[in-house]
CSV table of C-alpha atoms and ligand atoms in Angstrom, one decimal:
chain,number,residue,atom,x,y,z
A,1,UNK,CA,23.9,0.6,5.9
A,2,UNK,CA,24.6,3.3,8.3
A,3,UNK,CA,22.5,1.4,11.0
A,4,UNK,CA,22.4,-2.1,12.6
A,5,UNK,CA,19.4,-3.9,14.0
A,6,UNK,CA,20.8,-3.2,17.5
A,7,UNK,CA,20.3,0.6,16.9
A,8,UNK,CA,16.6,0.1,17.1
A,9,UNK,CA,14.5,-1.0,20.1
A,10,UNK,CA,14.7,-4.9,20.6
A,11,UNK,CA,11.0,-5.3,19.6
A,12,UNK,CA,11.3,-3.3,16.4
A,13,UNK,CA,10.4,-5.3,13.3
A,14,UNK,CA,12.0,-5.1,9.9
A,15,UNK,CA,10.1,-6.4,6.9
A,16,UNK,CA,9.4,-6.1,3.2
A,17,UNK,CA,6.2,-5.8,1.3
A,18,UNK,CA,4.6,-7.0,-2.1
A,19,UNK,CA,1.2,-7.2,-3.5
A,20,UNK,CA,-0.6,-10.0,-5.3
A,21,UNK,CA,-1.4,-8.4,-8.7
A,22,UNK,CA,2.0,-6.8,-9.0
A,23,UNK,CA,4.0,-10.2,-8.6
A,24,UNK,CA,1.8,-13.3,-8.9
A,25,UNK,CA,0.9,-13.6,-12.5
A,26,UNK,CA,-2.9,-13.1,-12.8
A,27,UNK,CA,-3.5,-15.1,-15.9
A,28,UNK,CA,-2.5,-18.2,-14.0
A,29,UNK,CA,-4.1,-20.3,-11.3
A,30,UNK,CA,-7.8,-19.9,-12.0
A,31,UNK,CA,-8.1,-16.2,-11.0
A,32,UNK,CA,-11.0,-14.4,-12.3
A,33,UNK,CA,-10.7,-11.3,-14.5
A,34,UNK,CA,-10.2,-7.9,-12.6
A,35,UNK,CA,-10.7,-4.3,-13.4
A,36,UNK,CA,-6.9,-4.0,-13.7
A,37,UNK,CA,-6.9,-6.5,-16.5
A,38,UNK,CA,-9.5,-4.4,-18.4
A,39,UNK,CA,-7.7,-1.1,-17.5
A,40,UNK,CA,-4.4,-2.6,-18.8
A,41,UNK,CA,-6.1,-3.9,-22.0
A,42,UNK,CA,-7.2,-0.4,-22.9
A,43,UNK,CA,-4.6,1.4,-25.1
A,44,UNK,CA,-2.9,4.3,-23.5
A,45,UNK,CA,-3.6,3.3,-19.8
A,46,UNK,CA,-0.4,1.5,-19.0
A,47,UNK,CA,3.1,2.4,-20.3
A,48,UNK,CA,4.4,-0.2,-22.7
A,49,UNK,CA,0.8,-1.9,-22.8
A,50,UNK,CA,2.1,-4.0,-19.9
A,51,UNK,CA,-0.2,-6.1,-17.7
A,52,UNK,CA,-0.1,-8.4,-14.7
A,53,UNK,CA,-0.6,-11.7,-16.7
A,54,UNK,CA,2.7,-13.1,-15.6
A,55,UNK,CA,4.3,-10.3,-13.6
A,56,UNK,CA,7.1,-12.0,-11.5
A,57,UNK,CA,5.5,-15.4,-11.8
A,58,UNK,CA,5.4,-15.5,-8.0
A,59,UNK,CA,2.6,-17.9,-8.1
A,60,UNK,CA,5.1,-20.6,-9.2
A,61,UNK,CA,8.3,-19.1,-7.7
A,62,UNK,CA,7.0,-18.2,-4.2
A,63,UNK,CA,9.3,-20.6,-2.4
A,64,UNK,CA,12.4,-19.0,-3.9
A,65,UNK,CA,10.9,-15.6,-3.0
A,66,UNK,CA,10.2,-16.6,0.6
A,67,UNK,CA,13.8,-17.9,0.8
A,68,UNK,CA,15.1,-14.5,-0.2
A,69,UNK,CA,13.1,-12.9,2.5
A,70,UNK,CA,14.4,-15.3,5.1
A,71,UNK,CA,17.9,-15.0,3.9
A,72,UNK,CA,17.9,-11.2,4.3
A,73,UNK,CA,16.9,-11.6,7.9
A,74,UNK,CA,13.5,-9.8,7.7
A,75,UNK,CA,11.1,-10.4,10.5
A,76,UNK,CA,7.9,-9.7,8.6
A,77,UNK,CA,6.6,-10.3,5.1
A,78,UNK,CA,3.7,-8.1,4.1
A,79,UNK,CA,1.7,-9.7,1.2
A,80,UNK,CA,-1.8,-9.4,-0.2
A,81,UNK,CA,-4.5,-11.8,-1.3
A,82,UNK,CA,-6.2,-11.3,-4.6
A,83,UNK,CA,-9.9,-11.1,-4.3
A,84,UNK,CA,-10.4,-12.5,-7.9
A,85,UNK,CA,-8.0,-15.4,-7.3
A,86,UNK,CA,-10.0,-16.5,-4.3
A,87,UNK,CA,-13.5,-15.6,-5.6
A,88,UNK,CA,-13.3,-15.3,-9.5
A,89,UNK,CA,-16.8,-13.8,-9.6
A,90,UNK,CA,-16.2,-11.6,-6.5
A,91,UNK,CA,-18.8,-13.5,-4.5
A,92,UNK,CA,-20.0,-17.1,-4.5
A,93,UNK,CA,-17.9,-20.2,-5.3
A,94,UNK,CA,-14.3,-19.9,-4.3
A,95,UNK,CA,-11.4,-21.0,-6.5
A,96,UNK,CA,-10.0,-23.9,-4.5
A,97,UNK,CA,-6.5,-23.4,-6.2
A,98,UNK,CA,-6.4,-19.8,-5.1
A,99,UNK,CA,-7.2,-20.6,-1.5
A,100,UNK,CA,-4.7,-23.4,-1.5
A,101,UNK,CA,-2.0,-21.0,-2.8
A,102,UNK,CA,-2.5,-18.6,0.1
A,103,UNK,CA,-2.7,-21.5,2.6
A,104,UNK,CA,0.7,-22.9,1.4
A,105,UNK,CA,2.1,-19.4,1.2
A,106,UNK,CA,1.3,-18.6,4.8
A,107,UNK,CA,2.7,-22.0,5.9
A,108,UNK,CA,5.8,-21.3,3.9
A,109,UNK,CA,6.2,-17.8,5.6
A,110,UNK,CA,5.9,-19.3,9.0
A,111,UNK,CA,8.2,-22.3,8.3
A,112,UNK,CA,10.9,-19.8,7.5
A,113,UNK,CA,10.4,-18.0,10.9
A,114,UNK,CA,8.8,-14.9,9.4
A,115,UNK,CA,5.6,-13.2,10.5
A,116,UNK,CA,2.9,-13.2,7.7
A,117,UNK,CA,1.3,-9.6,7.5
A,118,UNK,CA,-1.8,-10.0,5.2
A,119,UNK,CA,-3.5,-7.2,3.4
A,120,UNK,CA,-6.9,-8.4,1.9
A,121,UNK,CA,-7.2,-5.9,-0.9
A,122,UNK,CA,-4.4,-4.3,-2.9
A,123,UNK,CA,-6.4,-3.1,-5.9
A,124,UNK,CA,-7.4,-6.0,-8.2
A,125,UNK,CA,-11.1,-5.7,-7.9
A,126,UNK,CA,-12.9,-8.7,-9.6
A,127,UNK,CA,-14.3,-7.5,-12.9
A,128,UNK,CA,-17.8,-9.0,-12.0
A,129,UNK,CA,-18.0,-6.5,-9.0
A,130,UNK,CA,-16.6,-3.6,-11.2
A,131,UNK,CA,-19.5,-4.4,-13.6
A,132,UNK,CA,-21.9,-3.9,-10.7
A,133,UNK,CA,-20.4,-0.5,-9.8
A,134,UNK,CA,-17.4,-1.6,-7.9
A,135,UNK,CA,-16.5,0.8,-5.1
A,136,UNK,CA,-19.4,3.1,-6.1
A,137,UNK,CA,-21.9,0.5,-4.9
A,138,UNK,CA,-22.7,0.4,-1.2
A,139,UNK,CA,-23.1,-3.4,-1.6
A,140,UNK,CA,-19.3,-3.6,-1.7
A,141,UNK,CA,-19.5,-3.6,2.2
A,142,UNK,CA,-21.2,-7.0,2.0
A,143,UNK,CA,-19.1,-8.3,-0.9
A,144,UNK,CA,-15.9,-7.4,1.0
A,145,UNK,CA,-17.2,-9.0,4.1
A,146,UNK,CA,-17.8,-12.2,2.2
A,147,UNK,CA,-14.3,-12.2,0.7
A,148,UNK,CA,-12.8,-11.4,4.2
A,149,UNK,CA,-14.7,-14.5,5.6
A,150,UNK,CA,-13.5,-16.8,2.9
A,151,UNK,CA,-9.9,-15.8,2.9
A,152,UNK,CA,-9.5,-15.4,6.7
A,153,UNK,CA,-11.6,-18.5,7.4
A,154,UNK,CA,-8.7,-20.2,5.7
A,155,UNK,CA,-5.5,-18.4,6.7
A,156,UNK,CA,-6.7,-16.1,9.6
A,157,UNK,CA,-5.6,-18.6,12.2
A,158,UNK,CA,-2.0,-18.2,11.2
A,159,UNK,CA,-1.4,-14.6,10.0
A,160,UNK,CA,0.4,-12.3,12.3
A,161,UNK,CA,-1.5,-9.3,11.3
A,162,UNK,CA,-4.2,-8.3,8.8
A,163,UNK,CA,-5.3,-5.1,7.2
A,164,UNK,CA,-8.4,-4.8,4.9
A,165,UNK,CA,-7.5,-2.2,2.2
A,166,UNK,CA,-4.1,-1.0,1.0
A,167,UNK,CA,-4.0,2.8,0.5
A,168,UNK,CA,-7.6,4.1,0.5
A,169,UNK,CA,-6.5,7.3,-1.2
A,170,UNK,CA,-5.4,5.3,-4.2
A,171,UNK,CA,-8.5,3.1,-4.3
A,172,UNK,CA,-10.7,6.2,-4.0
A,173,UNK,CA,-9.2,9.5,-5.4
A,174,UNK,CA,-6.5,8.2,-7.6
A,175,UNK,CA,-8.7,5.7,-9.4
A,176,UNK,CA,-12.0,7.6,-9.5
A,177,UNK,CA,-11.0,11.3,-9.6
A,178,UNK,CA,-7.7,11.3,-11.4
A,179,UNK,CA,-8.4,8.3,-13.5
A,180,UNK,CA,-4.8,7.2,-13.1
A,181,UNK,CA,-5.6,3.6,-11.9
A,182,UNK,CA,-8.4,1.1,-12.6
A,183,UNK,CA,-11.3,1.8,-13.1
A,184,UNK,CA,-9.9,4.9,-14.6
A,185,UNK,CA,-12.8,7.1,-13.8
A,186,UNK,CA,-12.7,10.9,-13.5
A,187,UNK,CA,-15.9,11.7,-11.7
A,188,UNK,CA,-16.4,13.5,-8.4
A,189,UNK,CA,-19.6,11.7,-7.5
A,190,UNK,CA,-17.9,8.3,-8.0
A,191,UNK,CA,-14.9,9.5,-5.9
A,192,UNK,CA,-17.0,10.6,-3.0
A,193,UNK,CA,-18.9,7.4,-2.9
A,194,UNK,CA,-15.9,5.1,-3.4
A,195,UNK,CA,-14.0,7.0,-0.6
A,196,UNK,CA,-16.9,6.4,1.8
A,197,UNK,CA,-17.5,2.9,0.8
A,198,UNK,CA,-13.9,1.9,1.2
A,199,UNK,CA,-14.1,2.9,4.8
A,200,UNK,CA,-17.4,1.1,5.2
A,201,UNK,CA,-15.9,-2.0,3.7
A,202,UNK,CA,-12.9,-1.7,6.0
A,203,UNK,CA,-15.2,-1.6,9.0
A,204,UNK,CA,-17.2,-4.5,7.8
A,205,UNK,CA,-14.0,-6.5,7.3
A,206,UNK,CA,-12.6,-5.7,10.8
A,207,UNK,CA,-15.9,-6.9,12.2
A,208,UNK,CA,-15.7,-10.3,10.3
A,209,UNK,CA,-12.1,-10.8,11.4
A,210,UNK,CA,-12.9,-10.0,15.0
A,211,UNK,CA,-15.8,-12.5,14.7
A,212,UNK,CA,-13.2,-15.1,13.6
A,213,UNK,CA,-11.2,-14.4,16.7
A,214,UNK,CA,-8.3,-12.7,14.9
A,215,UNK,CA,-6.0,-10.1,16.5
A,216,UNK,CA,-3.5,-7.6,15.5
A,217,UNK,CA,-5.8,-5.9,12.9
A,218,UNK,CA,-4.9,-2.6,11.4
A,219,UNK,CA,-5.3,-0.2,8.5
A,220,UNK,CA,-2.8,0.9,5.9
A,221,UNK,CA,-3.0,4.5,4.6
A,222,UNK,CA,-0.6,6.4,2.3
A,223,UNK,CA,0.5,9.9,3.1
A,224,UNK,CA,2.3,12.6,1.0
A,225,UNK,CA,3.9,15.6,2.8
A,226,UNK,CA,2.4,18.7,1.3
A,227,UNK,CA,3.8,22.2,1.0
A,228,UNK,CA,2.4,25.4,-0.6
A,229,UNK,CA,4.0,26.1,-3.9
A,230,UNK,CA,4.7,29.7,-2.8
A,231,UNK,CA,4.1,32.1,0.1
A,232,UNK,CA,0.6,33.3,-1.1
A,233,UNK,CA,-2.6,32.6,1.0
A,234,UNK,CA,-4.0,30.9,-2.2
A,235,UNK,CA,-1.2,28.4,-2.3
A,236,UNK,CA,-1.5,27.8,1.5
A,237,UNK,CA,-5.3,27.1,1.0
A,238,UNK,CA,-4.6,24.8,-2.0
A,239,UNK,CA,-2.0,22.8,0.0
A,240,UNK,CA,-4.3,22.5,3.0
A,241,UNK,CA,-7.1,21.1,0.9
A,242,UNK,CA,-4.7,18.6,-0.8
A,243,UNK,CA,-3.6,17.6,2.6
A,244,UNK,CA,-7.3,17.2,3.5
A,245,UNK,CA,-8.4,14.6,1.0
A,246,UNK,CA,-5.0,12.9,0.8
A,247,UNK,CA,-3.8,12.8,4.4
A,248,UNK,CA,-6.8,13.6,6.6
A,249,UNK,CA,-9.9,12.2,5.2
A,250,UNK,CA,-9.3,8.5,5.8
A,251,UNK,CA,-7.7,8.7,9.2
A,252,UNK,CA,-10.3,11.2,10.3
A,253,UNK,CA,-13.0,8.7,9.5
A,254,UNK,CA,-11.2,5.7,11.0
A,255,UNK,CA,-10.2,7.4,14.3
A,256,UNK,CA,-12.4,10.5,14.8
A,257,UNK,CA,-15.6,9.3,13.1
A,258,UNK,CA,-15.9,12.4,10.9
A,259,UNK,CA,-14.6,13.8,7.6
A,260,UNK,CA,-12.6,17.1,7.4
A,261,UNK,CA,-14.9,20.1,6.8
A,262,UNK,CA,-12.7,21.5,4.0
A,263,UNK,CA,-13.0,18.2,2.0
A,264,UNK,CA,-16.8,18.0,2.6
A,265,UNK,CA,-17.2,21.3,0.9
A,266,UNK,CA,-16.5,19.4,-2.4
A,267,UNK,CA,-17.5,15.9,-1.6
A,268,UNK,CA,-20.5,16.2,0.6
A,269,UNK,CA,-23.0,16.8,-2.2
A,270,UNK,CA,-21.9,13.5,-3.7
A,271,UNK,CA,-21.9,11.3,-0.6
A,272,UNK,CA,-24.4,8.6,-0.4
A,273,UNK,CA,-27.5,9.4,1.9
A,274,UNK,CA,-27.0,8.5,5.4
A,275,UNK,CA,-23.2,8.5,5.3
A,276,UNK,CA,-22.9,9.9,8.8
A,277,UNK,CA,-24.6,6.7,10.2
A,278,UNK,CA,-21.8,4.5,9.0
A,279,UNK,CA,-19.1,5.8,11.4
A,280,UNK,CA,-19.9,3.2,14.1
A,281,UNK,CA,-18.9,0.6,11.6
A,282,UNK,CA,-15.9,2.5,10.2
A,283,UNK,CA,-14.5,3.2,13.7
A,284,UNK,CA,-14.3,-0.4,14.7
A,285,UNK,CA,-11.3,-0.4,16.9
A,286,UNK,CA,-8.0,-1.4,15.3
A,287,UNK,CA,-4.7,-2.4,16.9
A,288,UNK,CA,-2.2,-0.6,14.7
A,289,UNK,CA,-2.0,1.8,11.9
A,290,UNK,CA,0.3,1.4,8.7
A,291,UNK,CA,1.9,4.5,7.2
A,292,UNK,CA,3.1,4.2,3.5
A,293,UNK,CA,5.4,7.0,2.6
A,294,UNK,CA,7.4,8.0,-0.3
A,295,UNK,CA,7.5,11.7,-1.2
A,296,UNK,CA,6.3,15.3,-0.8
A,297,UNK,CA,4.3,17.6,-3.1
A,298,UNK,CA,4.2,21.3,-3.8
A,299,UNK,CA,0.7,22.4,-4.4
A,300,UNK,CA,-0.6,25.7,-5.8
A,301,UNK,CA,-4.0,27.1,-7.0
A,302,UNK,CA,-5.2,26.6,-10.6
A,303,UNK,CA,-8.3,27.9,-12.2
A,304,UNK,CA,-11.2,25.6,-12.4
A,305,UNK,CA,-13.8,23.7,-10.3
A,306,UNK,CA,-13.1,22.3,-6.8
A,307,UNK,CA,-10.5,21.4,-5.7
A,308,UNK,CA,-8.9,24.1,-7.9
A,309,UNK,CA,-5.3,23.2,-7.4
A,310,UNK,CA,-2.3,21.4,-9.0
A,311,UNK,CA,1.2,20.2,-8.5
A,312,UNK,CA,4.3,22.4,-9.1
A,313,UNK,CA,7.6,20.7,-9.7
A,314,UNK,CA,9.9,20.7,-6.7
A,315,UNK,CA,13.7,21.0,-6.7
A,316,UNK,CA,14.9,18.1,-4.4
A,317,UNK,CA,16.5,15.0,-6.0
A,318,UNK,CA,14.0,12.7,-7.5
A,319,UNK,CA,13.6,9.0,-8.0
A,320,UNK,CA,13.0,7.2,-11.3
A,321,UNK,CA,9.3,8.0,-11.2
A,322,UNK,CA,9.9,11.7,-10.5
A,323,UNK,CA,9.1,11.6,-6.8
A,324,UNK,CA,11.1,14.1,-4.7
A,325,UNK,CA,13.1,12.5,-1.9
A,326,UNK,CA,12.1,14.1,1.4
A,327,UNK,CA,12.8,11.9,4.5
A,328,UNK,CA,11.7,14.5,7.0
A,329,UNK,CA,8.1,13.9,5.8
A,330,UNK,CA,8.2,10.5,7.2
A,331,UNK,CA,9.1,11.7,10.7
A,332,UNK,CA,6.4,14.3,10.4
A,333,UNK,CA,3.7,11.8,9.6
A,334,UNK,CA,4.7,9.4,12.4
A,335,UNK,CA,4.3,12.3,14.8
A,336,UNK,CA,1.1,13.7,13.3
A,337,UNK,CA,-0.7,10.3,12.9
A,338,UNK,CA,0.2,9.4,16.5
A,339,UNK,CA,-0.8,12.7,18.0
A,340,UNK,CA,-3.9,13.6,16.0
A,341,UNK,CA,-5.4,10.2,15.2
A,342,UNK,CA,-3.9,6.9,16.3
A,343,UNK,CA,-2.9,8.0,19.7
A,344,UNK,CA,-1.5,5.0,21.6
A,345,UNK,CA,-1.6,2.2,19.1
A,346,UNK,CA,1.6,1.1,17.3
A,347,UNK,CA,2.6,2.6,14.0
A,348,UNK,CA,4.3,0.5,11.4
A,349,UNK,CA,5.9,1.9,8.3
A,350,UNK,CA,4.2,-0.6,6.0
A,351,UNK,CA,5.9,0.8,2.8
A,352,UNK,CA,8.8,2.9,2.0
A,353,UNK,CA,11.2,2.6,-0.9
A,354,UNK,CA,12.3,4.0,-4.2
A,355,UNK,CA,12.4,3.3,-7.9
A,356,UNK,CA,15.5,3.4,-10.0
A,357,UNK,CA,16.4,2.0,-13.4
A,358,UNK,CA,18.6,-0.7,-11.9
A,359,UNK,CA,20.7,-2.9,-14.3
A,360,UNK,CA,22.5,-6.2,-13.8
A,361,UNK,CA,26.2,-5.6,-14.5
A,362,UNK,CA,28.4,-7.9,-16.5
A,363,UNK,CA,29.7,-9.4,-13.2
A,364,UNK,CA,26.1,-10.3,-12.2
A,365,UNK,CA,25.8,-7.7,-9.5
A,366,UNK,CA,23.3,-4.7,-9.3
A,367,UNK,CA,24.6,-1.6,-7.8
A,368,UNK,CA,21.9,0.7,-6.2
A,369,UNK,CA,23.6,3.2,-4.0
A,370,UNK,CA,20.7,5.6,-4.3
A,371,UNK,CA,18.3,3.1,-2.7
A,372,UNK,CA,20.7,2.4,0.1
A,373,UNK,CA,20.9,6.0,0.8
A,374,UNK,CA,17.1,6.5,0.6
A,375,UNK,CA,16.5,3.6,3.1
A,376,UNK,CA,19.2,4.9,5.4
A,377,UNK,CA,17.8,8.4,5.4
A,378,UNK,CA,14.3,7.4,6.0
A,379,UNK,CA,15.2,4.9,8.7
A,380,UNK,CA,17.2,7.6,10.4
A,381,UNK,CA,13.9,9.6,10.8
A,382,UNK,CA,12.1,6.5,12.0
A,383,UNK,CA,14.8,5.9,14.6
A,384,UNK,CA,14.5,9.5,15.7
A,385,UNK,CA,10.7,9.1,16.2
A,386,UNK,CA,11.3,5.8,18.1
A,387,UNK,CA,14.0,7.4,20.3
A,388,UNK,CA,11.6,10.2,21.2
A,389,UNK,CA,9.2,7.6,22.5
A,390,UNK,CA,6.7,7.6,19.5
A,391,UNK,CA,5.2,4.2,19.1
A,392,UNK,CA,6.7,3.2,15.8
A,393,UNK,CA,7.3,-0.5,15.9
A,394,UNK,CA,8.4,-1.5,12.4
A,395,UNK,CA,9.6,-0.6,8.9
A,396,UNK,CA,8.9,-2.6,5.8
A,397,UNK,CA,10.7,-1.8,2.6
A,398,UNK,CA,8.7,-1.6,-0.7
A,399,UNK,CA,9.4,-3.9,-2.3
A,400,UNK,CA,10.9,-7.3,-2.1
A,401,UNK,CA,11.5,-7.3,-5.9
A,402,UNK,CA,10.9,-5.4,-9.0
A,403,UNK,CA,7.3,-5.7,-10.1
A,404,UNK,CA,4.3,-4.4,-12.1
A,405,UNK,CA,4.2,-0.7,-11.1
A,406,UNK,CA,0.5,-0.2,-12.2
A,407,UNK,CA,0.0,2.4,-14.9
A,408,UNK,CA,3.9,2.7,-15.2
A,409,UNK,CA,4.3,-0.8,-16.2
A,410,UNK,CA,7.4,-2.7,-15.5
A,411,UNK,CA,9.9,0.2,-16.2
A,412,UNK,CA,10.2,1.5,-12.6
A,413,UNK,CA,12.1,-0.9,-10.4
A,414,UNK,CA,11.3,-0.6,-6.7
A,415,UNK,CA,12.8,-4.0,-5.7
A,416,UNK,CA,15.6,-5.0,-3.3
A,417,UNK,CA,15.9,-7.9,-5.8
A,418,UNK,CA,16.1,-7.3,-9.5
A,419,UNK,CA,13.8,-9.3,-11.8
A,420,UNK,CA,14.7,-10.0,-15.4
A,421,UNK,CA,11.3,-10.1,-17.0
A,422,UNK,CA,12.4,-12.3,-19.9
A,423,UNK,CA,13.9,-15.0,-17.8
A,424,UNK,CA,12.2,-14.2,-14.4
A,425,UNK,CA,15.6,-14.5,-12.8
A,426,UNK,CA,15.9,-12.9,-9.4
A,427,UNK,CA,19.2,-11.1,-8.6
A,428,UNK,CA,19.6,-9.5,-5.2
A,429,UNK,CA,20.7,-5.9,-5.5
A,430,UNK,CA,23.5,-4.2,-3.3
A,431,UNK,CA,20.6,-2.8,-1.2
A,432,UNK,CA,19.4,-6.3,-0.4
A,433,UNK,CA,22.9,-7.3,0.6
A,434,UNK,CA,23.4,-4.2,2.7
A,435,UNK,CA,20.1,-4.8,4.6
A,436,UNK,CA,21.0,-8.4,5.2
A,437,UNK,CA,24.2,-7.3,6.7
A,438,UNK,CA,22.6,-4.7,8.9
A,439,UNK,CA,19.8,-7.0,10.0
A,440,UNK,CA,22.2,-9.8,11.2
A,441,UNK,CA,21.5,-10.7,14.8
B,501,LIG,O1,3.7,-0.1,-6.2
B,501,LIG,C1,3.0,0.7,-5.3
B,501,LIG,C2,2.2,-0.1,-4.3
B,501,LIG,O2,1.4,-1.0,-4.9
B,501,LIG,C3,1.4,0.8,-3.3
B,501,LIG,N1,2.2,1.8,-2.8
B,501,LIG,C4,3.1,2.5,-3.6
B,501,LIG,C5,4.0,1.6,-4.5
B,501,LIG,C6,4.9,2.4,-5.3
B,501,LIG,O3,4.2,3.2,-6.2
């Protein structure tokens, strides 16, 4: 790595992130069915008909995985709690085994001198709640408050930080408008409602956690740098609108108590009655904002109904999943989120990383120079932001290990640690060793 820990401010935190459904093995431990199980069981939805049944078997191998995090020298481990593992029916009777798992996990993280950063929801909605309309149903505010109370009633006294929902854009737009993730809907009304209810549920969850006396509560949003596909006013307009529902909608709600006017043109007719009255809940003060950043998009106009635009392939080098590598976008979002929304609260880069088709060589090593360069280049922009006095306080690599990459199955490998899905053997890649060396105190 081109950097050392000492190149960053002394309170800057390095971490790595995972999520429950992507690593735990959801067919085990008494978890209830989730909408991701149904989505994956439907032909054509997931590459290779893969699913999260076993994933990385983290449920049984979590100690080995925590050792890897400790040995790399990370300060923070960002993980998520599965709603259906804790409440198999979404509400009601908890699964004791599930709660015990997260309890032991948090203790295990602390015992290794690492800070546990919990995300309550990283996409595996209990099927029982999906059957009742899922994110389209306003009652999800109450359901999510109950889930928050049950999980944080158990581990909230020991987690270092907590955030309610990972990447509202993906839960809302990607899953209800583009149909790319569970529940696989393509419906503008469902999208508008889901996007609003996500923020409502976020606010309710923050209230519950404050009530439990918890501190260091935040929100984690994903951002994509957008540029117009060409110099035309139509392309400019298309890119601005994409930026609106992707990058501005959720932070506007969280910090400014409003939704962007250009996005409301399409979504307002579909929002639930009285949506404006929910901003007091949605704006519940938070202590930090998390930025998940991977790539940029070129957007141009296309014929058809609102939003009337589409992606145009870019020319920059791409990762295994075809995402252009554009580190300047990360710097731009740190500055923009700070200036326009979060103002003085700390910013954490809660996810950043890249997929490549990494292979274990005959000598047992995994060489991933592209990932090392990707991390170096993005960290360089983070350092620049920190040096300029922007309040960026940490950087967490996605992901600790290769895992279930949602609709793309197990093909894309985002890990610092290679996972052989036949044997479940973990092999630290060169990027893991490089980070370990850079993070030495
Ligand atoms: O794997 C995902 C993760 O679940 C959420 N953020 C982006 C990652 C890479 O696609």
